[in-house]
Structures are given as structure tokens and as C-alpha cells.
Coordinates of C-alpha atoms in Angstrom, one line a residue:
M1 CA 113.4 15.7 204.9
L2 CA 113.5 16.7 208.6
S3 CA 111.5 19.8 207.8
A4 CA 108.8 17.7 206.2
I5 CA 108.6 15.4 209.2
Y6 CA 108.6 18.4 211.6
N7 CA 105.6 20.0 209.8
L8 CA 103.8 16.6 209.6
L9 CA 104.1 16.2 213.3
W10 CA 102.4 19.5 213.9
Y11 CA 99.1 18.1 212.7
P12 CA 98.6 15.8 215.8
A13 CA 100.5 18.2 218.0
L14 CA 98.4 21.3 217.4
P15 CA 95.5 20.5 219.8
F16 CA 98.0 19.7 222.6
A17 CA 99.9 22.9 221.9
L18 CA 96.7 24.9 222.3
I19 CA 96.0 23.1 225.6
A20 CA 99.5 23.8 226.8
A21 CA 99.2 27.5 225.8
H22 CA 95.8 27.8 227.4
P23 CA 94.8 31.0 225.6
A24 CA 92.9 33.2 228.0
S25 CA 90.7 34.9 225.4
M26 CA 89.6 34.7 221.8
R27 CA 92.3 37.3 221.0
D28 CA 95.0 35.0 222.4
Y29 CA 93.6 32.0 220.4
R30 CA 93.5 34.0 217.2
E31 CA 97.0 35.4 217.6
R32 CA 98.4 31.9 218.3
M33 CA 96.9 30.7 215.1
G34 CA 98.4 33.6 213.1
H35 CA 95.3 35.8 213.0
G36 CA 94.5 39.0 215.0
D37 CA 94.4 42.7 214.6
F38 CA 97.3 43.6 212.3
P39 CA 98.5 47.1 211.5
E40 CA 98.0 48.9 208.2
I41 CA 101.0 48.1 206.0
T42 CA 100.6 50.0 202.8
G43 CA 103.7 51.9 201.6
A44 CA 105.8 51.5 204.7
S45 CA 108.8 49.4 205.8
R46 CA 107.8 46.5 208.0
I47 CA 109.7 44.9 210.8
W48 CA 108.8 41.8 212.8
I49 CA 110.6 41.3 216.1
H50 CA 110.0 38.1 218.0
A51 CA 111.0 37.8 221.7
A52 CA 110.1 35.1 224.2
S53 CA 108.8 37.1 227.2
V54 CA 109.5 40.0 229.6
G55 CA 113.3 39.6 230.0
E56 CA 113.8 39.3 226.2
I57 CA 111.6 42.3 225.5
E58 CA 113.8 44.3 227.9
A59 CA 116.9 43.2 226.1
I60 CA 115.6 44.0 222.6
R61 CA 114.0 47.2 223.7
P62 CA 117.0 49.6 222.9
V63 CA 117.4 47.9 219.5
A64 CA 113.7 48.2 218.7
N65 CA 113.4 51.8 219.8
G66 CA 116.6 52.7 218.1
L67 CA 115.3 51.3 214.8
L68 CA 112.0 53.3 215.2
E69 CA 114.0 56.5 216.0
R70 CA 116.1 56.1 212.8
H71 CA 113.1 55.0 210.7
P72 CA 110.0 56.8 212.1
G73 CA 107.9 55.6 209.2
A74 CA 108.5 51.9 209.8
I75 CA 105.7 49.7 211.0
M76 CA 106.9 47.3 213.7
T77 CA 105.1 44.2 215.0
I78 CA 106.3 42.7 218.2
T79 CA 105.4 39.1 219.1
T80 CA 106.0 37.2 222.4
M81 CA 105.3 33.8 223.8
T82 CA 103.5 35.1 226.9
A83 CA 100.7 37.5 227.6
T84 CA 103.0 39.2 230.2
G85 CA 105.6 39.6 227.5
R86 CA 103.0 41.1 225.2
E87 CA 102.0 43.6 227.9
A88 CA 105.7 44.5 228.5
A89 CA 106.3 45.0 224.8
Q90 CA 103.4 47.4 224.6
R91 CA 104.7 49.4 227.6
R92 CA 108.4 49.3 226.8
I93 CA 108.2 49.7 223.0
P94 CA 105.3 52.1 222.6
G95 CA 106.3 53.1 219.1
A96 CA 105.5 49.7 217.6
A97 CA 102.3 49.3 215.6
A98 CA 101.2 46.0 217.1
W99 CA 102.0 43.7 220.0
M100 CA 100.8 40.1 219.8
L101 CA 101.2 36.6 221.0
A102 CA 103.5 34.7 218.5
P103 CA 101.9 32.2 216.2
F104 CA 102.6 28.6 216.8
D105 CA 105.5 27.3 214.7
N106 CA 102.9 25.4 212.7
R107 CA 103.5 26.2 209.0
S108 CA 99.9 27.2 208.4
A109 CA 99.8 29.6 211.4
V110 CA 103.2 31.1 210.5
R111 CA 102.1 31.6 206.8
S112 CA 98.9 33.2 207.9
F113 CA 100.8 35.6 210.2
L114 CA 103.3 36.5 207.6
A115 CA 100.7 37.1 204.9
R116 CA 99.2 39.8 207.2
V117 CA 102.3 41.3 208.6
Q118 CA 104.3 41.1 205.3
P119 CA 107.7 41.9 207.0
S120 CA 110.6 43.0 205.0
V121 CA 112.9 42.4 208.0
V122 CA 112.6 39.7 210.7
L123 CA 114.6 39.9 213.9
I124 CA 114.6 36.8 216.1
T125 CA 115.9 37.3 219.6
E126 CA 118.0 35.1 221.9
T127 CA 117.0 31.4 221.9
E128 CA 113.8 31.6 219.9
I129 CA 115.0 29.3 217.1
W130 CA 111.6 28.2 215.7
P131 CA 112.3 26.5 212.3
N132 CA 109.2 27.8 210.4
Y133 CA 109.8 31.4 211.6
F134 CA 113.1 31.2 209.6
L135 CA 111.9 29.0 206.7
E136 CA 108.6 30.7 206.0
S137 CA 110.0 34.3 206.5
A138 CA 112.7 33.6 203.9
R139 CA 110.0 32.1 201.6
A140 CA 108.1 35.3 202.0
G141 CA 111.1 37.3 201.0
A142 CA 112.1 38.8 204.3
T143 CA 115.7 39.5 205.5
I144 CA 116.3 37.6 208.7
A145 CA 118.7 38.3 211.5
V146 CA 119.2 36.8 215.0
V147 CA 119.8 39.5 217.6
N148 CA 121.2 38.9 221.1
G149 CA 121.7 35.3 220.1
R150 CA 122.4 32.8 222.7
I151 CA 122.8 29.0 222.7
S152 CA 123.7 26.9 225.8
E153 CA 125.6 23.7 225.6
R154 CA 122.5 21.8 226.6
S155 CA 120.4 23.4 223.8
M156 CA 123.2 22.9 221.3
R157 CA 123.2 19.1 222.0
R158 CA 119.5 19.1 221.3
Y159 CA 119.8 21.1 218.1
L160 CA 122.6 18.8 216.8
R161 CA 120.3 15.8 217.2
A162 CA 118.1 17.4 214.5
R163 CA 121.0 19.2 212.8
G164 CA 119.5 19.1 209.3
L165 CA 116.4 20.9 210.4
F166 CA 118.1 23.7 212.3
H167 CA 120.9 24.0 209.7
D168 CA 118.2 24.5 207.1
A169 CA 116.4 27.1 209.3
L170 CA 119.4 29.1 210.5
G171 CA 120.8 29.0 207.0
R172 CA 118.0 31.5 206.0
A173 CA 119.5 34.1 208.3
T174 CA 121.8 36.7 206.9
L175 CA 123.2 38.0 210.1
I176 CA 123.6 36.5 213.6
L177 CA 124.5 38.8 216.5
T178 CA 125.5 36.9 219.6
Q179 CA 126.0 37.7 223.3
S180 CA 129.3 36.0 223.7
D181 CA 132.2 34.3 222.0
D182 CA 130.9 30.9 223.3
D183 CA 127.5 31.6 221.6
A184 CA 129.3 32.5 218.4
R185 CA 131.3 29.3 218.5
R186 CA 128.2 27.2 218.9
Y187 CA 126.4 28.9 216.0
A188 CA 129.5 28.3 213.9
K189 CA 129.1 24.6 214.4
F190 CA 126.2 24.7 211.9
D191 CA 128.5 25.8 209.1
L192 CA 126.3 28.7 208.2
T193 CA 126.9 31.3 205.5
A194 CA 125.5 34.0 207.8
K195 CA 127.8 36.6 209.2
I196 CA 128.3 35.9 212.9
V197 CA 129.3 38.9 215.1
V198 CA 129.7 39.1 218.9
T199 CA 127.9 42.3 220.0
G200 CA 127.4 41.5 223.7
N201 CA 124.2 41.5 225.7
T202 CA 121.9 44.4 224.6
K203 CA 120.1 44.2 228.0
I204 CA 123.0 45.7 229.8
E205 CA 122.6 48.9 228.0
A206 CA 118.8 48.9 228.7
A207 CA 119.4 48.5 232.5
N208 CA 122.3 50.9 232.6
A209 CA 120.3 53.7 231.0
E210 CA 117.8 53.9 233.8
T211 CA 119.6 53.4 237.0
S212 CA 119.4 57.0 238.2
T213 CA 115.6 57.6 238.0
E214 CA 114.4 57.1 241.6
E215 CA 110.9 58.4 240.7
Q216 CA 110.1 55.2 238.9
I217 CA 109.7 53.4 242.2
R218 CA 106.1 54.0 243.4
P219 CA 105.6 55.5 246.9
E220 CA 104.1 52.3 248.3
L221 CA 107.3 50.3 247.5
L222 CA 109.5 53.1 248.7
A223 CA 107.6 52.9 252.0
F224 CA 108.4 49.2 252.3
A225 CA 112.1 49.9 251.6
S226 CA 112.5 52.9 253.9
G227 CA 115.1 52.6 256.6
R228 CA 116.1 49.0 256.3
Q229 CA 118.1 46.5 254.3
I230 CA 116.3 44.4 251.8
F231 CA 117.1 40.9 250.5
I232 CA 115.6 40.8 246.9
A233 CA 115.1 37.4 245.3
G234 CA 114.4 38.2 241.6
S235 CA 113.0 36.0 238.9
T236 CA 112.5 33.0 241.1
A237 CA 111.6 29.6 239.6
P238 CA 109.6 26.8 241.1
G239 CA 111.2 25.4 244.2
E240 CA 113.4 28.4 244.9
D241 CA 110.8 30.4 246.9
A242 CA 110.9 27.9 249.7
V243 CA 114.7 27.9 249.8
I244 CA 114.7 31.7 249.9
A245 CA 112.0 31.8 252.6
N246 CA 114.0 29.4 254.8
A247 CA 117.2 31.3 254.3
Y248 CA 115.5 34.5 255.2
R249 CA 114.0 33.1 258.4
E250 CA 117.6 32.1 259.5
L251 CA 119.1 35.5 258.5
R252 CA 116.5 37.3 260.6
K253 CA 118.0 35.8 263.7
D254 CA 121.2 37.8 263.2
F255 CA 119.7 40.7 261.2
P256 CA 116.2 41.4 262.7
Q257 CA 115.6 44.5 260.6
L258 CA 116.2 42.6 257.3
A259 CA 113.2 42.6 254.9
L260 CA 112.6 40.3 252.0
T261 CA 111.2 40.8 248.5
I262 CA 110.4 37.8 246.2
A263 CA 109.6 38.5 242.6
P264 CA 108.6 35.3 240.7
R265 CA 109.8 35.0 237.1
H266 CA 106.2 34.4 236.1
L267 CA 103.4 36.2 237.9
D268 CA 101.0 33.2 237.6
R269 CA 103.3 31.6 240.2
T270 CA 102.4 34.1 242.9
P271 CA 100.2 31.5 244.7
D272 CA 103.3 29.2 244.9
V273 CA 105.3 32.0 246.5
E274 CA 102.5 32.6 249.0
N275 CA 102.4 28.9 249.9
A276 CA 106.2 28.8 250.5
L277 CA 106.0 31.9 252.8
R278 CA 103.1 30.4 254.7
A279 CA 105.0 27.1 255.1
A280 CA 107.9 29.1 256.6
S281 CA 105.5 31.0 258.9
L282 CA 106.2 34.3 257.3
D283 CA 103.6 37.0 256.9
Y284 CA 103.7 39.0 253.7
V285 CA 102.0 41.7 251.6
K286 CA 101.6 41.7 247.8
A287 CA 102.7 44.7 245.7
S288 CA 99.5 44.5 243.7
Q289 CA 97.5 45.2 246.8
L290 CA 99.6 48.0 248.4
N291 CA 98.0 51.3 249.0
S292 CA 98.7 54.3 251.3
S293 CA 97.3 52.5 254.4
G294 CA 100.7 51.8 255.9
A295 CA 100.6 48.0 255.2
A296 CA 103.9 48.2 253.4
R297 CA 105.7 49.9 256.3
D298 CA 104.4 47.2 258.7
A299 CA 105.4 44.2 256.6
D300 CA 108.7 42.4 256.5
V301 CA 108.1 40.4 253.4
L302 CA 106.8 41.7 250.0
I303 CA 105.8 39.6 247.0
L304 CA 106.5 41.7 243.9
D305 CA 103.6 40.4 241.9
T306 CA 103.4 43.3 239.5
M307 CA 104.9 43.9 236.0
G308 CA 107.8 46.2 235.4
E309 CA 108.8 47.1 239.0
L310 CA 111.6 44.7 239.8
R311 CA 114.2 46.5 237.6
S312 CA 113.8 49.8 239.4
F313 CA 113.3 48.2 242.9
Y314 CA 116.7 46.5 242.7
R315 CA 118.1 49.9 243.5
R316 CA 116.8 49.6 247.0
G317 CA 118.3 46.1 247.6
A318 CA 121.2 45.4 249.9
I319 CA 121.8 42.0 248.3
A320 CA 120.1 40.1 245.5
F321 CA 119.5 36.5 244.6
V322 CA 119.0 35.9 240.9
G323 CA 116.7 32.9 240.2
G324 CA 116.3 30.1 237.7
S325 CA 119.7 28.9 239.0
L326 CA 119.3 26.5 241.9
A327 CA 118.2 23.5 239.9
P328 CA 119.1 22.3 236.4
G329 CA 117.1 23.0 233.3
R330 CA 116.6 26.8 233.4
G331 CA 120.1 28.1 233.0
G332 CA 119.8 31.1 235.3
Q333 CA 118.3 34.6 234.8
N334 CA 120.4 37.6 233.9
P335 CA 122.2 39.2 236.9
A336 CA 122.9 42.5 235.0
E337 CA 120.0 44.4 236.6
P338 CA 121.1 44.2 240.2
A339 CA 124.8 44.3 239.4
L340 CA 124.4 47.6 237.4
V341 CA 122.8 49.3 240.5
E342 CA 125.7 48.1 242.7
V343 CA 123.8 45.3 244.4
P344 CA 126.0 42.3 245.1
V345 CA 124.6 39.1 243.6
L346 CA 124.0 35.5 244.8
I347 CA 123.2 33.0 242.1
G348 CA 122.8 29.2 242.0
P349 CA 125.3 26.8 240.3
Y350 CA 123.0 26.2 237.3
H351 CA 123.6 29.5 235.4
E352 CA 124.9 28.2 232.1
N353 CA 122.8 30.7 230.1
Q354 CA 124.7 33.5 231.9
K355 CA 128.0 31.7 232.2
E356 CA 130.4 34.4 231.0
M357 CA 128.7 37.2 232.8
V358 CA 128.5 35.3 236.1
S359 CA 132.1 34.2 235.9
S360 CA 133.2 37.8 235.3
I361 CA 131.2 39.1 238.3
V362 CA 132.3 36.3 240.6
S363 CA 135.9 36.9 239.6
S364 CA 135.5 40.6 240.4
G365 CA 134.2 39.8 243.9
G366 CA 130.7 41.1 243.1
A367 CA 128.9 37.8 243.1
R368 CA 128.9 34.4 244.9
I369 CA 127.6 31.0 244.0
V370 CA 125.1 29.4 246.3
K371 CA 123.6 25.9 246.1
D372 CA 121.0 25.9 248.9
A373 CA 119.6 27.8 251.9
A374 CA 122.6 27.2 254.1
D375 CA 124.9 28.7 251.5
I376 CA 122.6 31.7 251.1
V377 CA 122.7 32.3 254.8
I378 CA 126.5 32.0 255.0
E379 CA 127.3 34.3 252.0
A380 CA 124.5 36.8 252.6
S381 CA 125.7 37.2 256.2
K382 CA 129.1 38.2 255.1
W383 CA 127.7 41.1 253.2
L384 CA 124.9 42.1 255.5
G385 CA 127.3 42.2 258.5
D386 CA 129.8 44.5 256.8
D387 CA 128.5 47.6 255.0
A388 CA 131.9 48.5 253.5
T389 CA 132.5 45.0 252.1
R390 CA 129.0 44.9 250.7
E391 CA 129.3 48.3 249.1
E392 CA 132.7 47.4 247.5
A393 CA 131.2 44.1 246.2
G394 CA 128.4 46.1 244.6
R395 CA 130.8 48.5 242.9
R396 CA 132.8 45.6 241.6
A397 CA 129.6 43.9 240.3
R398 CA 128.7 47.1 238.4
A399 CA 132.2 47.6 237.0
S400 CA 132.3 44.0 235.8
V401 CA 129.0 44.2 234.0
S402 CA 129.5 47.7 232.6
R403 CA 132.5 46.4 230.6
G404 CA 130.0 44.5 228.5
S405 CA 127.8 47.5 227.6
G406 CA 127.4 48.9 224.2
G407 CA 125.7 45.9 222.7
A408 CA 122.6 47.6 221.5
Q409 CA 124.5 50.3 219.6
F410 CA 126.8 47.7 218.1
A411 CA 123.8 45.6 217.0
L412 CA 122.1 48.7 215.5
K413 CA 125.2 49.5 213.5
H414 CA 125.3 46.0 212.0
L415 CA 121.6 46.0 211.3
E416 CA 121.9 49.3 209.5
A417 CA 124.8 48.0 207.4
L418 CA 122.8 44.9 206.5
I419 CA 119.4 46.2 205.5
N420 CA 117.8 49.3 204.1
L421 CA 114.6 49.8 206.0
G422 CA 113.8 52.7 203.7

């Protein structure tokens, strides 16, 4: 009954969904409607992996590449909710056959997409519980699994208000691989027949595998980082840039050589970051405009407005703030990347999506909770003013996060046991 109502509501909602998605090209529009340039599928195993955006692509990458290594004849289609995610997927999972924007969860769009992709295996990542992705994939005969599954308490309450719909959808999955015991417990509330296994966060493995390759940082960014401490604010959300800018301005009074890098979670927010820096009377350069002219060496503030450079640039940080965490509603971004390169972490109080990991790092002494600019100044000063304490905090952060590694290989093991990709 709820499924029928959900699909009925899509008829008036579709125009508004298109407006909200604001497709930038005919390609984007076609992909959102379940059309597009699909790979040849004759005679090959077919895998559809859906991930929300850049961070989720980075987390599923070792699983996707592992499957392609084990089954080189398989045809893999990757979908994301954002164009930047699609770009990251093409760059980070080059062995896939197609990278697309995901279809709307409108039944007609999903059916059109599935008729073209014809997946035998569907892997849905993290929080992307779109009912028709499950219902229609099962109807098309695909085996469905959730990988790196995560449900916050806030999301759980929302799902339970439409329990019948989400029970029906998740009931089509055969396997659910979760990041934590808490996530597994929340999935279990749906009374599913699917096997639920805690594998840990597959992104930890992805970050850990690349922490030693200095050459991935381009020379212009290395020039900015040379010879000074850097405060890196990664994956910032609306409202956080101004807080960071004000905190940095105060920190400069005691640490005049300190530099700042802000990397917004979504690159289309770069103008917001610029406005926040101008309001704080801070000059800046943008990573997208750097060249060999020396502008990077002369600047104290860098806006990292480019794709794929934050992960490697964390290695040059003295301390890091992890965004999406100063205000309710976003749940916090993943602190694994700075922690794994021994950079101590500051994170806001609203980090429920990363609760277990943050609690572990805080308990180890590798992270501290901050609620505003004043807190950031106080906590950052303790680390910036004492190299030995800061370095020890970084080592503790890495050790804490590293204990959760191995998730990608564990996930691959269970996927191999479940399905024959042939």
C-alpha cells in the first residue's frame, strides 16, 4: 500500500525533482530519467553500484576495483547523485564501463535504467535507501546487497514512520554489510531475512593504502605548504567557513606563520567560502588558479576548490577540522583521512554519522570536540603550541582508526560467498 502511494506521489513530484537537481546538460537530464549511454552487455556479468557522491565513491572504490580484479570480464556501471561524484567515479574506478548520474527513484526512470543496464548484481552503498532501486532491481531478477551500510538514529526515526515501505524495499536485499554494530542493530529493527554482517568502514582501507605517496600532491600545493604549519578545514558545510575564518584570524595572533586551507564539501559552494574569507578580511588564493608564478608561496589562505586533492593534502596538515559537524542535520564527515596520516582532528558535536569512529579517536587522545570558533582556538592552540603533544595526538588518531581497517576485504569475502559473478 505504501509503495503504491509512494509511486503515485512521484507524478506531481517529478517536475520539482528536476528543478531541484538542475541538470546542467542534456546528458544529465537523460541520465536522471534513466536514459543515457549504456555499455554493451551481451554475454558478460553485470554489476550496478550506486553511491551518493565523492566520499561514498572513495569508500566503495576498493570493493569495486576488487570485484573488477577478480572478475575482469564483468561490466560495471557506477551511478552517483552528483556530477562531481560521477567525475570521481570515473577517475577512481577506471575499470568500470559506465559512470552516470543515478536515475530518480521514479518507477518509470528506474525501470528504464534497469532495462538498459540489466544488472545481475546491485550494490547500494551507505545511506542510499531508495525504495524503487530495491523493489525494481528485485523485480528485474538482480541480487541486491547493501555495502558499507549506515543508518543514523535520526534517519531511523524517519524510516520507521514509513516502516512498511522501507521494510518492503530492504526485504529485497540478500546481504547487508554495515559499518558498525549500531548500524547493524538499526537494520535489524526491520526484521529482515537478509544476512546482516558488520564489516567496518571500507573507506579506511582506501585512505590507508595511499598515505605514503607524496608525489600525488602537485607542486603548486606543495609550494603553499612548504615550511609552515597548516590548519586544514576539510569538507566544510554552509555556515562553517565563517567559523573557521574567524578562528583562524584569532589563531594567527599567537601563530603568525600558520596557514589555512578550506575545502568545501561541495565545490559549488566555493563562492560562499570566498565571501566568508572576505568578511574576515582574509586574502586567499584558489587551488584551481594556482600556477608556477609564486602566488601559492605568498598566500596564507588556500581554498581547495579542486577535485581529488584533499585526501593527499591532509598529509601536509598540522591539525584538521572535519566539517558537516557544527550544526545539526548533516551528521559529520568521515575523520578517517586526516587521522590515518597522523593529523589530529577537531570535529563538531553533531557527528552522529561517525559516532563510533569519533568516540574512538577522542578516547585515544587523537581528536577533540569543538562547538564554535572559541573552542577551535582553544583546542587548536594546545596542539599548535606543542609539537610533541600534537605529533603524539596524530599517532594516536592513526592507531585508533587503523584498528577498524580491513572492511573492504571483509566485504569482498562476503560478496564472493553470496554471488557468482561468473
